[in-house]
């Protein structure tokens, strides 16, 4: 498992949130939990479609689907809650890190 790996969402909201992306540093791989951010179907964003494509909500393609990073829903999952590994967004890791920076440090400044 590597930072920015994409996994299927095994949770109840998988119809609107088909994937999650691992954002946790590999420094914490010995723990049995992983910090992930949901990747929400762009077409399923109700009333929030204007947020798609912003610094905090970048759009990615995963398995041919347009998905939007939703850092406001960041969560920690146990390893057994992660679905099948389907790809990586490592080549766009800086974009994900920028979104998290917007959430954690730029939001008040």
JSON list of C-alpha atoms in Angstrom, two decimals, residues 13-89:
[
{"chain": "A", "resi": 13, "resn": "UNK", "atom": "CA", "xyz": [-22.16, 5.06, 0.08]},
{"chain": "A", "resi": 14, "resn": "UNK", "atom": "CA", "xyz": [-20.26, 3.28, -2.68]},
{"chain": "A", "resi": 15, "resn": "UNK", "atom": "CA", "xyz": [-22.86, 4.29, -5.28]},
{"chain": "A", "resi": 16, "resn": "UNK", "atom": "CA", "xyz": [-21.94, 7.98, -4.87]},
{"chain": "A", "resi": 17, "resn": "UNK", "atom": "CA", "xyz": [-18.43, 7.49, -3.48]},
{"chain": "A", "resi": 18, "resn": "UNK", "atom": "CA", "xyz": [-16.98, 4.62, -5.52]},
{"chain": "A", "resi": 19, "resn": "UNK", "atom": "CA", "xyz": [-13.37, 5.12, -4.43]},
{"chain": "A", "resi": 20, "resn": "UNK", "atom": "CA", "xyz": [-11.13, 6.44, -1.67]},
{"chain": "A", "resi": 21, "resn": "UNK", "atom": "CA", "xyz": [-7.54, 7.61, -1.98]},
{"chain": "A", "resi": 22, "resn": "UNK", "atom": "CA", "xyz": [-4.95, 6.84, 0.67]},
{"chain": "A", "resi": 23, "resn": "UNK", "atom": "CA", "xyz": [-3.28, 10.04, 1.88]},
{"chain": "A", "resi": 24, "resn": "UNK", "atom": "CA", "xyz": [-1.36, 8.74, 4.88]},
{"chain": "A", "resi": 25, "resn": "UNK", "atom": "CA", "xyz": [2.44, 8.76, 4.79]},
{"chain": "A", "resi": 26, "resn": "UNK", "atom": "CA", "xyz": [4.17, 5.39, 4.58]},
{"chain": "A", "resi": 27, "resn": "UNK", "atom": "CA", "xyz": [5.85, 6.31, 7.89]},
{"chain": "A", "resi": 28, "resn": "UNK", "atom": "CA", "xyz": [2.70, 4.98, 9.55]},
{"chain": "A", "resi": 29, "resn": "UNK", "atom": "CA", "xyz": [2.33, 1.70, 7.64]},
{"chain": "A", "resi": 30, "resn": "UNK", "atom": "CA", "xyz": [2.88, -0.35, 10.81]},
{"chain": "A", "resi": 31, "resn": "UNK", "atom": "CA", "xyz": [-0.51, 0.80, 12.08]},
{"chain": "A", "resi": 32, "resn": "UNK", "atom": "CA", "xyz": [-3.66, -1.12, 11.17]},
{"chain": "A", "resi": 33, "resn": "UNK", "atom": "CA", "xyz": [-5.53, 1.98, 9.98]},
{"chain": "A", "resi": 34, "resn": "UNK", "atom": "CA", "xyz": [-5.22, 4.20, 6.91]},
{"chain": "A", "resi": 35, "resn": "UNK", "atom": "CA", "xyz": [-6.27, 7.82, 6.45]},
{"chain": "A", "resi": 36, "resn": "UNK", "atom": "CA", "xyz": [-8.27, 8.17, 3.24]},
{"chain": "A", "resi": 37, "resn": "UNK", "atom": "CA", "xyz": [-10.19, 10.86, 1.37]},
{"chain": "A", "resi": 38, "resn": "UNK", "atom": "CA", "xyz": [-13.37, 10.00, -0.55]},
{"chain": "A", "resi": 39, "resn": "UNK", "atom": "CA", "xyz": [-13.48, 10.34, -4.32]},
{"chain": "A", "resi": 40, "resn": "UNK", "atom": "CA", "xyz": [-17.08, 11.37, -5.06]},
{"chain": "A", "resi": 41, "resn": "UNK", "atom": "CA", "xyz": [-18.73, 10.92, -8.43]},
{"chain": "A", "resi": 42, "resn": "UNK", "atom": "CA", "xyz": [-18.75, 14.31, -10.09]},
{"chain": "A", "resi": 43, "resn": "UNK", "atom": "CA", "xyz": [-22.19, 13.72, -11.56]},
{"chain": "A", "resi": 44, "resn": "UNK", "atom": "CA", "xyz": [-23.54, 12.97, -8.09]},
{"chain": "A", "resi": 45, "resn": "UNK", "atom": "CA", "xyz": [-22.60, 16.30, -6.51]},
{"chain": "A", "resi": 46, "resn": "UNK", "atom": "CA", "xyz": [-25.87, 17.99, -5.68]},
{"chain": "A", "resi": 47, "resn": "UNK", "atom": "CA", "xyz": [-25.66, 21.73, -5.23]},
{"chain": "A", "resi": 48, "resn": "UNK", "atom": "CA", "xyz": [-21.90, 21.46, -4.90]},
{"chain": "A", "resi": 49, "resn": "UNK", "atom": "CA", "xyz": [-20.94, 21.06, -8.54]},
{"chain": "A", "resi": 50, "resn": "UNK", "atom": "CA", "xyz": [-19.30, 24.49, -8.51]},
{"chain": "A", "resi": 51, "resn": "UNK", "atom": "CA", "xyz": [-16.78, 23.15, -5.99]},
{"chain": "A", "resi": 52, "resn": "UNK", "atom": "CA", "xyz": [-15.52, 20.55, -8.47]},
{"chain": "A", "resi": 53, "resn": "UNK", "atom": "CA", "xyz": [-12.27, 21.60, -10.05]},
{"chain": "A", "resi": 54, "resn": "UNK", "atom": "CA", "xyz": [-11.25, 24.01, -7.30]},
{"chain": "A", "resi": 55, "resn": "UNK", "atom": "CA", "xyz": [-7.94, 23.74, -5.44]},
{"chain": "A", "resi": 56, "resn": "UNK", "atom": "CA", "xyz": [-9.62, 21.91, -2.57]},
{"chain": "A", "resi": 57, "resn": "UNK", "atom": "CA", "xyz": [-11.80, 19.71, -4.78]},
{"chain": "A", "resi": 58, "resn": "UNK", "atom": "CA", "xyz": [-9.73, 18.62, -7.79]},
{"chain": "A", "resi": 59, "resn": "UNK", "atom": "CA", "xyz": [-11.23, 16.28, -10.37]},
{"chain": "A", "resi": 60, "resn": "UNK", "atom": "CA", "xyz": [-9.54, 13.00, -11.33]},
{"chain": "A", "resi": 61, "resn": "UNK", "atom": "CA", "xyz": [-10.39, 10.12, -13.65]},
{"chain": "A", "resi": 62, "resn": "UNK", "atom": "CA", "xyz": [-10.49, 6.66, -12.10]},
{"chain": "A", "resi": 63, "resn": "UNK", "atom": "CA", "xyz": [-11.62, 3.72, -14.20]},
{"chain": "A", "resi": 64, "resn": "UNK", "atom": "CA", "xyz": [-13.16, 6.12, -16.71]},
{"chain": "A", "resi": 65, "resn": "UNK", "atom": "CA", "xyz": [-15.21, 7.98, -14.09]},
{"chain": "A", "resi": 66, "resn": "UNK", "atom": "CA", "xyz": [-14.84, 11.66, -13.18]},
{"chain": "A", "resi": 67, "resn": "UNK", "atom": "CA", "xyz": [-14.42, 11.78, -9.41]},
{"chain": "A", "resi": 68, "resn": "UNK", "atom": "CA", "xyz": [-13.90, 14.73, -7.08]},
{"chain": "A", "resi": 69, "resn": "UNK", "atom": "CA", "xyz": [-11.61, 14.71, -4.05]},
{"chain": "A", "resi": 70, "resn": "UNK", "atom": "CA", "xyz": [-13.63, 15.59, -0.94]},
{"chain": "A", "resi": 71, "resn": "UNK", "atom": "CA", "xyz": [-11.16, 16.42, 1.87]},
{"chain": "A", "resi": 72, "resn": "UNK", "atom": "CA", "xyz": [-13.95, 17.58, 4.20]},
{"chain": "A", "resi": 73, "resn": "UNK", "atom": "CA", "xyz": [-14.91, 13.90, 4.53]},
{"chain": "A", "resi": 74, "resn": "UNK", "atom": "CA", "xyz": [-11.41, 12.63, 5.43]},
{"chain": "A", "resi": 75, "resn": "UNK", "atom": "CA", "xyz": [-11.56, 9.49, 7.57]},
{"chain": "A", "resi": 76, "resn": "UNK", "atom": "CA", "xyz": [-9.43, 6.75, 9.10]},
{"chain": "A", "resi": 77, "resn": "UNK", "atom": "CA", "xyz": [-10.32, 3.18, 8.10]},
{"chain": "A", "resi": 78, "resn": "UNK", "atom": "CA", "xyz": [-9.08, -0.15, 9.36]},
{"chain": "A", "resi": 79, "resn": "UNK", "atom": "CA", "xyz": [-7.22, -2.18, 6.74]},
{"chain": "A", "resi": 80, "resn": "UNK", "atom": "CA", "xyz": [-10.10, -4.64, 6.38]},
{"chain": "A", "resi": 81, "resn": "UNK", "atom": "CA", "xyz": [-12.44, -1.76, 5.43]},
{"chain": "A", "resi": 82, "resn": "UNK", "atom": "CA", "xyz": [-10.37, -0.89, 2.35]},
{"chain": "A", "resi": 83, "resn": "UNK", "atom": "CA", "xyz": [-11.67, -2.32, -0.88]},
{"chain": "A", "resi": 84, "resn": "UNK", "atom": "CA", "xyz": [-9.74, -3.63, -3.83]},
{"chain": "A", "resi": 85, "resn": "UNK", "atom": "CA", "xyz": [-6.73, -1.57, -4.99]},
{"chain": "A", "resi": 86, "resn": "UNK", "atom": "CA", "xyz": [-7.65, -0.15, -8.42]},
{"chain": "A", "resi": 87, "resn": "UNK", "atom": "CA", "xyz": [-4.87, 2.30, -9.19]},
{"chain": "A", "resi": 88, "resn": "UNK", "atom": "CA", "xyz": [-2.76, 5.21, -8.05]},
{"chain": "A", "resi": 89, "resn": "UNK", "atom": "CA", "xyz": [-2.92, 8.98, -8.21]}
]
